[in-house]
CSV table of C-alpha atoms in Angstrom, one decimal:
chain,number,residue,atom,x,y,z
A,739,UNK,CA,112.8,140.3,118.8
A,740,UNK,CA,113.9,139.1,122.2
A,741,UNK,CA,110.4,137.7,122.9
A,742,UNK,CA,110.4,135.9,119.5
A,743,UNK,CA,113.8,134.3,120.3
A,744,UNK,CA,112.6,133.3,123.7
A,745,UNK,CA,109.5,131.7,122.2
A,746,UNK,CA,111.6,129.8,119.6
A,747,UNK,CA,113.9,128.6,122.3
A,748,UNK,CA,111.0,127.2,124.3
A,749,UNK,CA,109.4,125.3,121.4
A,750,UNK,CA,108.2,121.9,122.7
A,751,UNK,CA,107.7,119.0,120.3
A,752,UNK,CA,105.5,117.1,122.8
A,753,UNK,CA,102.6,119.6,122.8
A,754,UNK,CA,99.5,118.5,120.8
A,755,UNK,CA,96.4,120.3,119.7
A,756,UNK,CA,93.2,118.4,119.3
A,757,UNK,CA,89.8,119.5,118.2
A,758,UNK,CA,86.8,118.3,120.1
A,759,UNK,CA,83.1,118.8,119.9
A,760,UNK,CA,81.2,120.0,123.0
A,761,UNK,CA,77.5,120.7,122.8
A,762,UNK,CA,77.7,121.4,119.1
A,763,UNK,CA,80.7,123.7,119.4
A,764,UNK,CA,84.3,123.2,118.7
A,765,UNK,CA,87.1,124.1,121.1
A,766,UNK,CA,90.9,123.5,121.2
A,767,UNK,CA,92.8,121.9,123.9
A,768,UNK,CA,96.6,121.7,124.5
A,769,UNK,CA,98.1,118.8,126.3
A,770,UNK,CA,101.3,116.8,126.4
A,771,UNK,CA,101.2,113.4,124.7
A,772,UNK,CA,103.7,110.6,123.9
A,773,UNK,CA,104.5,110.4,120.2
A,774,UNK,CA,105.1,106.6,120.3
A,775,UNK,CA,105.0,104.9,116.9
A,776,UNK,CA,101.4,104.8,115.6
A,777,UNK,CA,99.7,104.9,112.2
A,778,UNK,CA,98.5,108.4,111.1
A,779,UNK,CA,96.8,109.9,108.1
A,780,UNK,CA,98.5,112.8,106.5
A,781,UNK,CA,96.8,116.2,106.2
A,782,UNK,CA,98.4,119.4,104.9
A,783,UNK,CA,100.7,121.2,107.3
A,784,UNK,CA,99.9,124.8,108.4
A,785,UNK,CA,102.7,127.3,107.7
A,786,UNK,CA,103.6,129.5,110.6
A,787,UNK,CA,105.7,132.0,108.6
A,788,UNK,CA,108.2,131.9,111.4
A,789,UNK,CA,111.6,130.3,111.6
A,790,UNK,CA,113.8,128.7,114.2
A,791,UNK,CA,117.2,130.1,115.3
A,792,UNK,CA,118.8,127.9,112.6
A,793,UNK,CA,116.4,129.4,110.0
A,794,UNK,CA,114.2,126.3,109.6
A,795,UNK,CA,110.6,127.1,108.7
A,796,UNK,CA,108.0,126.3,111.4
A,797,UNK,CA,104.8,124.5,110.7
A,798,UNK,CA,102.0,122.7,112.5
A,799,UNK,CA,101.8,119.1,111.5
A,800,UNK,CA,98.1,118.1,111.0
A,801,UNK,CA,97.1,114.5,111.0
A,802,UNK,CA,94.2,112.1,111.7
A,803,UNK,CA,94.8,109.7,114.5
A,804,UNK,CA,92.7,106.5,113.8
A,805,UNK,CA,93.3,105.2,117.4
A,806,UNK,CA,91.5,108.2,118.9
A,807,UNK,CA,89.3,109.0,115.8
A,808,UNK,CA,90.3,112.7,116.0
A,809,UNK,CA,92.4,115.3,114.2
A,810,UNK,CA,95.6,116.1,116.0
A,811,UNK,CA,98.1,118.9,115.4
A,812,UNK,CA,101.7,118.9,116.5
A,813,UNK,CA,102.6,122.6,116.7
A,814,UNK,CA,105.9,124.3,115.9
A,815,UNK,CA,107.6,121.4,114.0
A,816,UNK,CA,110.4,122.2,111.6
A,817,UNK,CA,110.5,121.5,107.9
A,818,UNK,CA,113.1,122.4,105.2
A,819,UNK,CA,112.3,125.1,102.7
A,820,UNK,CA,112.4,122.6,99.8
A,821,UNK,CA,109.8,120.4,101.6
A,822,UNK,CA,107.5,123.4,101.9
A,823,UNK,CA,107.6,123.7,98.1
A,824,UNK,CA,107.0,120.0,97.5
A,825,UNK,CA,104.1,117.7,96.9
A,826,UNK,CA,103.9,114.3,98.6
A,827,UNK,CA,103.9,111.6,96.0
A,828,UNK,CA,104.2,108.4,98.1
A,829,UNK,CA,104.6,106.9,101.6
A,830,UNK,CA,106.3,103.7,102.8
A,831,UNK,CA,107.4,102.6,106.3
A,832,UNK,CA,106.3,105.9,107.8
A,833,UNK,CA,108.5,107.9,105.4
A,834,UNK,CA,107.3,110.3,102.7
A,835,UNK,CA,108.7,110.9,99.2
A,836,UNK,CA,108.3,114.6,98.3
A,837,UNK,CA,108.8,116.1,94.8
A,838,UNK,CA,109.6,119.8,94.5
A,839,UNK,CA,107.1,121.7,92.5
A,840,UNK,CA,109.6,124.0,90.8
A,841,UNK,CA,112.7,121.9,90.0
A,842,UNK,CA,111.3,118.3,90.4
A,843,UNK,CA,114.0,117.3,92.9
A,844,UNK,CA,113.1,114.4,95.2
A,845,UNK,CA,113.5,114.1,98.9
A,846,UNK,CA,112.8,111.1,101.2
A,847,UNK,CA,112.0,112.3,104.7
A,848,UNK,CA,110.5,111.3,108.0
A,849,UNK,CA,109.9,114.9,109.1
A,850,UNK,CA,106.1,114.6,108.4
A,851,UNK,CA,105.9,111.8,110.9
A,852,UNK,CA,105.4,113.2,114.5
A,853,UNK,CA,106.9,109.9,115.9
A,854,UNK,CA,110.3,110.7,114.5
A,855,UNK,CA,112.5,112.0,117.4
A,856,UNK,CA,114.3,115.3,117.0
A,857,UNK,CA,117.7,113.5,116.6
A,858,UNK,CA,116.4,111.0,114.0
A,859,UNK,CA,114.6,113.5,111.7
A,860,UNK,CA,116.1,113.3,108.2
A,861,UNK,CA,115.8,114.6,104.7
A,862,UNK,CA,117.5,112.4,102.1
A,863,UNK,CA,118.1,113.7,98.6
A,864,UNK,CA,117.4,111.3,95.8
A,865,UNK,CA,118.3,111.6,92.1
A,866,UNK,CA,115.8,113.5,89.9
A,867,UNK,CA,113.4,111.4,87.7
A,868,UNK,CA,111.5,112.3,84.6
A,869,UNK,CA,108.6,110.0,84.9
A,870,UNK,CA,105.6,110.8,87.1
A,871,UNK,CA,105.6,108.9,90.4
A,872,UNK,CA,102.5,107.8,92.2
A,873,UNK,CA,103.7,105.1,94.6
A,874,UNK,CA,106.9,104.1,96.4
A,875,UNK,CA,108.1,101.1,98.3
A,876,UNK,CA,111.1,100.8,100.6
A,877,UNK,CA,113.0,97.5,101.1
A,878,UNK,CA,114.1,98.7,104.6
A,879,UNK,CA,114.1,101.8,106.8
A,880,UNK,CA,116.2,104.5,105.2
A,881,UNK,CA,118.2,104.4,108.5
A,882,UNK,CA,119.7,101.2,107.1
A,883,UNK,CA,122.5,101.2,104.6
A,884,UNK,CA,120.9,98.5,102.4
A,885,UNK,CA,117.6,100.5,101.9
A,886,UNK,CA,116.4,100.4,98.2
A,887,UNK,CA,113.8,102.8,97.0
A,888,UNK,CA,111.4,101.5,94.3
A,889,UNK,CA,109.2,104.1,92.6
A,890,UNK,CA,106.2,103.1,90.5
A,891,UNK,CA,105.5,105.4,87.5
A,892,UNK,CA,102.2,105.8,85.6
A,893,UNK,CA,103.8,103.9,82.7
A,894,UNK,CA,105.1,100.4,82.3
A,895,UNK,CA,108.1,100.8,84.5
A,896,UNK,CA,109.5,101.2,88.0
A,897,UNK,CA,112.7,102.9,88.9
A,898,UNK,CA,115.0,101.7,91.7
A,899,UNK,CA,117.9,103.4,93.5
A,900,UNK,CA,120.0,102.9,96.6
A,901,UNK,CA,120.5,105.8,99.0
A,902,UNK,CA,123.5,107.7,97.6
A,903,UNK,CA,123.0,106.6,94.0
A,904,UNK,CA,123.5,109.3,91.4
A,905,UNK,CA,120.8,108.0,89.1
A,906,UNK,CA,117.8,105.7,89.0
A,907,UNK,CA,117.8,102.2,87.4
A,908,UNK,CA,114.7,101.7,85.2
A,909,UNK,CA,113.0,98.3,85.3
A,910,UNK,CA,110.4,97.5,82.6
A,911,UNK,CA,107.1,96.1,83.8
A,912,UNK,CA,104.5,94.2,81.8
A,913,UNK,CA,101.5,96.3,82.8
A,914,UNK,CA,100.5,99.8,83.8
A,915,UNK,CA,99.7,101.2,87.2
A,916,UNK,CA,100.0,98.1,89.2
A,917,UNK,CA,100.1,98.1,93.1
A,918,UNK,CA,103.5,97.4,94.6
A,919,UNK,CA,104.7,96.2,98.0
A,920,UNK,CA,107.9,94.9,99.5
A,921,UNK,CA,107.7,91.4,101.1
A,922,UNK,CA,109.7,91.0,104.3
A,923,UNK,CA,109.0,87.3,104.1
A,924,UNK,CA,110.4,86.8,100.6
A,925,UNK,CA,112.9,89.7,100.5
A,926,UNK,CA,111.5,91.0,97.2
A,927,UNK,CA,109.2,93.6,95.7
A,928,UNK,CA,105.9,92.4,94.3
A,929,UNK,CA,103.8,93.9,91.5
A,930,UNK,CA,100.1,92.9,91.3
A,931,UNK,CA,98.5,92.7,87.8
A,932,UNK,CA,95.0,94.1,87.9
A,933,UNK,CA,94.3,93.4,84.3
A,934,UNK,CA,91.6,90.9,83.4
A,935,UNK,CA,93.9,89.4,80.8
A,936,UNK,CA,96.0,86.4,82.0
A,937,UNK,CA,99.7,87.2,82.2
A,938,UNK,CA,102.0,84.5,80.8
A,939,UNK,CA,105.3,86.4,80.7
A,940,UNK,CA,108.4,86.2,83.0
A,941,UNK,CA,107.7,86.3,86.7
A,942,UNK,CA,111.1,87.8,87.8
A,943,UNK,CA,112.0,91.1,86.3
A,944,UNK,CA,115.4,92.0,87.8
A,945,UNK,CA,118.8,90.6,87.2
A,946,UNK,CA,119.8,90.2,90.9
A,947,UNK,CA,123.5,90.4,90.0
A,948,UNK,CA,122.8,94.2,89.9
A,949,UNK,CA,122.6,94.1,93.7
A,950,UNK,CA,118.9,95.1,93.7
A,951,UNK,CA,116.2,93.0,95.3
A,952,UNK,CA,114.1,91.0,92.9
A,953,UNK,CA,110.9,92.5,91.5
A,954,UNK,CA,108.4,89.7,90.8
A,955,UNK,CA,104.9,89.6,89.4
A,956,UNK,CA,102.7,88.5,92.2
A,957,UNK,CA,101.2,85.0,91.7
A,958,UNK,CA,97.8,84.7,93.4
A,959,UNK,CA,96.2,81.3,94.0
A,960,UNK,CA,92.7,80.7,92.4
A,961,UNK,CA,90.0,82.5,94.3
A,962,UNK,CA,87.5,80.6,96.4
A,963,UNK,CA,83.7,81.2,96.0
A,964,UNK,CA,82.2,84.4,97.4
A,965,UNK,CA,78.9,84.1,99.2
A,966,UNK,CA,75.9,84.9,97.0
A,967,UNK,CA,74.7,87.7,99.4
A,968,UNK,CA,78.1,89.4,99.0
A,969,UNK,CA,78.1,89.1,95.2
A,970,UNK,CA,74.6,90.7,95.1
A,971,UNK,CA,75.7,93.5,97.4
A,972,UNK,CA,78.7,94.3,95.2
A,973,UNK,CA,77.2,93.8,91.8
A,974,UNK,CA,77.7,96.6,89.3
A,975,UNK,CA,80.6,98.0,91.2
A,976,UNK,CA,84.1,99.0,90.1
A,977,UNK,CA,87.0,97.5,92.0
A,978,UNK,CA,90.7,98.0,92.5
A,979,UNK,CA,93.0,95.3,93.8
A,980,UNK,CA,95.7,95.5,96.5
A,981,UNK,CA,98.2,93.1,98.0
A,982,UNK,CA,99.3,93.4,101.6
A,983,UNK,CA,101.5,91.3,104.0
A,984,UNK,CA,100.8,90.9,107.7
A,985,UNK,CA,103.6,91.3,110.3
A,986,UNK,CA,103.7,87.5,110.5
A,987,UNK,CA,104.1,87.1,106.8
A,988,UNK,CA,100.5,86.2,105.8
A,989,UNK,CA,99.5,87.5,102.4
A,990,UNK,CA,96.1,89.0,101.5
A,991,UNK,CA,94.5,90.3,98.3
A,992,UNK,CA,92.0,93.0,99.0
A,993,UNK,CA,89.3,94.1,96.5
A,994,UNK,CA,88.2,97.7,97.0
A,995,UNK,CA,84.6,98.1,95.6
A,996,UNK,CA,83.1,101.4,94.8
A,997,UNK,CA,80.6,103.1,92.4
A,998,UNK,CA,80.6,106.5,90.8
A,999,UNK,CA,78.1,109.0,92.0
A,1000,UNK,CA,75.6,110.2,89.5
A,1001,UNK,CA,74.9,113.9,88.8
A,1002,UNK,CA,71.9,114.0,91.2
A,1003,UNK,CA,74.0,112.6,94.0
A,1004,UNK,CA,76.9,114.9,93.3
A,1005,UNK,CA,74.6,118.0,93.4
A,1006,UNK,CA,73.4,117.0,96.9
A,1007,UNK,CA,76.9,117.1,98.3
A,1008,UNK,CA,77.8,120.1,100.4
A,1009,UNK,CA,81.3,121.3,101.4
A,1010,UNK,CA,83.7,119.7,102.1
A,1011,UNK,CA,82.4,116.6,100.4
A,1012,UNK,CA,82.0,118.2,97.0
A,1013,UNK,CA,85.3,116.7,95.8
A,1014,UNK,CA,84.0,113.1,96.4
A,1015,UNK,CA,83.1,111.4,93.1
A,1016,UNK,CA,82.7,107.8,94.3
A,1017,UNK,CA,80.8,105.9,97.0
A,1018,UNK,CA,82.5,103.1,98.8
A,1019,UNK,CA,80.5,99.9,98.6
A,1020,UNK,CA,82.8,97.5,100.5
A,1021,UNK,CA,85.9,95.4,100.6
A,1022,UNK,CA,86.4,91.7,99.8
A,1023,UNK,CA,89.5,90.0,101.3
A,1024,UNK,CA,91.2,86.8,100.2
A,1025,UNK,CA,93.7,85.0,102.4
A,1026,UNK,CA,96.5,83.3,100.4
A,1027,UNK,CA,96.6,79.7,101.6
A,1028,UNK,CA,99.9,78.0,100.4
A,1029,UNK,CA,98.9,74.6,101.8
A,1030,UNK,CA,95.6,74.5,100.1
A,1031,UNK,CA,96.9,76.6,97.2
A,1032,UNK,CA,93.8,78.7,97.2
A,1033,UNK,CA,92.9,82.3,97.9
A,1034,UNK,CA,90.2,81.9,100.5
A,1035,UNK,CA,87.4,84.4,100.9
A,1036,UNK,CA,87.4,85.6,104.5
A,1037,UNK,CA,85.6,88.1,106.7
A,1038,UNK,CA,87.9,87.4,109.6
A,1039,UNK,CA,91.5,88.6,109.6
A,1040,UNK,CA,91.6,88.3,113.4
A,1041,UNK,CA,93.2,91.2,115.3
A,1042,UNK,CA,94.8,92.7,112.1
A,1043,UNK,CA,94.1,96.1,110.6
A,1044,UNK,CA,94.9,96.8,106.9
A,1045,UNK,CA,95.7,100.4,105.7
A,1046,UNK,CA,95.0,101.3,102.1
A,1047,UNK,CA,95.4,104.6,100.4
A,1048,UNK,CA,98.0,106.6,98.4
A,1049,UNK,CA,100.6,104.8,100.5
A,1050,UNK,CA,102.2,101.4,100.2
A,1051,UNK,CA,99.6,99.0,101.7
A,1052,UNK,CA,100.5,97.9,105.2
A,1053,UNK,CA,99.1,95.8,108.0
A,1054,UNK,CA,99.4,96.0,111.8
A,1055,UNK,CA,98.1,94.2,114.9
A,1056,UNK,CA,95.4,96.1,116.7
A,1057,UNK,CA,96.6,94.7,120.0
A,1058,UNK,CA,99.9,96.6,119.5
A,1059,UNK,CA,98.0,99.9,118.9
A,1060,UNK,CA,95.1,100.2,121.4
A,1061,UNK,CA,92.2,102.1,119.9
A,1062,UNK,CA,92.4,100.6,116.4
A,1063,UNK,CA,89.4,98.5,115.4
A,1064,UNK,CA,90.5,94.8,114.8
A,1065,UNK,CA,89.4,92.9,111.8
A,1066,UNK,CA,89.1,96.2,109.9
A,1067,UNK,CA,90.4,98.0,106.8
A,1068,UNK,CA,91.3,101.6,107.1
A,1069,UNK,CA,90.9,103.4,103.8
A,1070,UNK,CA,91.6,106.8,102.3
A,1071,UNK,CA,91.2,108.2,98.8
A,1072,UNK,CA,90.4,111.5,97.2
A,1073,UNK,CA,87.3,110.1,95.6
A,1074,UNK,CA,85.7,108.4,98.6
A,1075,UNK,CA,87.1,110.1,101.7
A,1076,UNK,CA,88.4,108.1,104.6
A,1077,UNK,CA,87.3,105.9,107.5
A,1078,UNK,CA,87.3,102.2,108.3
A,1079,UNK,CA,85.4,99.2,107.2
A,1080,UNK,CA,84.4,96.5,109.6
A,1081,UNK,CA,84.9,93.1,107.9
A,1082,UNK,CA,82.8,91.1,110.4
A,1083,UNK,CA,79.7,93.2,109.8
A,1084,UNK,CA,80.5,94.5,106.3
A,1085,UNK,CA,79.8,98.1,107.4
A,1086,UNK,CA,81.5,101.3,106.5
A,1087,UNK,CA,82.4,103.9,109.2
A,1088,UNK,CA,83.1,107.1,107.4
A,1089,UNK,CA,84.9,110.0,109.1
A,1090,UNK,CA,82.3,112.8,108.8
A,1091,UNK,CA,83.8,115.6,111.0
A,1092,UNK,CA,86.4,116.7,108.4
A,1093,UNK,CA,89.1,119.2,109.5
A,1094,UNK,CA,89.8,122.5,107.7
A,1095,UNK,CA,93.0,121.0,106.3
A,1096,UNK,CA,93.8,119.5,102.9
A,1097,UNK,CA,94.1,115.7,103.1
A,1098,UNK,CA,96.8,113.8,101.3
A,1099,UNK,CA,95.1,110.4,101.6
A,1100,UNK,CA,98.3,108.7,102.5
A,1101,UNK,CA,98.6,106.6,105.7
A,1102,UNK,CA,101.9,106.8,107.6
A,1103,UNK,CA,102.9,103.3,108.8
A,1104,UNK,CA,104.5,103.2,112.3
A,1105,UNK,CA,108.2,104.1,112.1
A,1106,UNK,CA,110.4,101.1,112.6
């Protein structure tokens, strides 16, 4: 017992385990690293079945670091017991919304983010909600009093609440399953209509006298022409659409193109790729140009990196995070796996050395 207490007292949050390859073998290496704000991809945590002196469960946080292109583990981090029994349903601003598997309680937390300092780690209880949630967006960091949580359900609605509210406020939306972001530039939430049918209803969906930020249907400018070679490359593909805003306030619409694998292709997959059902074909990016009032096709977003997955889409500058590939889209989905896409060469770089951890396919934005 005394040895266990001594070990718990010496737990260091700055140790990191990383997995490397060496002559075809794998080995583990401990070293001390700074946990400055950086994007990460969430993996499942490893339970230690041990507790701290204050009875908090210990886990190893497992993540993919795109700056180093490697799996990293932060050992002996604490979680709460409710979080251990929860599924991660959304991510925004580096925070995660977790839903308890047994009582459907909701918690907003930064404890899955290794960049959160010990003094800033929080678990915030939110009101229960009946609808299934698949995305969230935050108007500000939960450290700020004016933070509003917007949760997108699978139906024609979103739900909004302030921290400390006893219930959610439902907002009807005109379409299903649309992508949602919060625009720092405009101070409002945007919903993107992916339907082929033109929408002619109201643009603003919230009575702002309620104190909530506006929720607006995103209005894209007409698309410019796409080069014929790109059209041929992406013919017969399925696409999803995403909106994202850069740190400087530029808006982009990103088309994620993929195709379903046929039976023969699925049969050739070996573990751990057997869960993949789709093949990534590429991305098409349109920059919103308010002066020309057109969404211009582009293969050059400069030093920016866009992150798409089960998280709120976000964008960072590669110069602020050395190691990231500029002019790239980092992607993650259960159907296609994860990696990055080089826009200048239109090539996919898939992560092939997958770790022995479950992946949540949600990118964590750098904590603000």
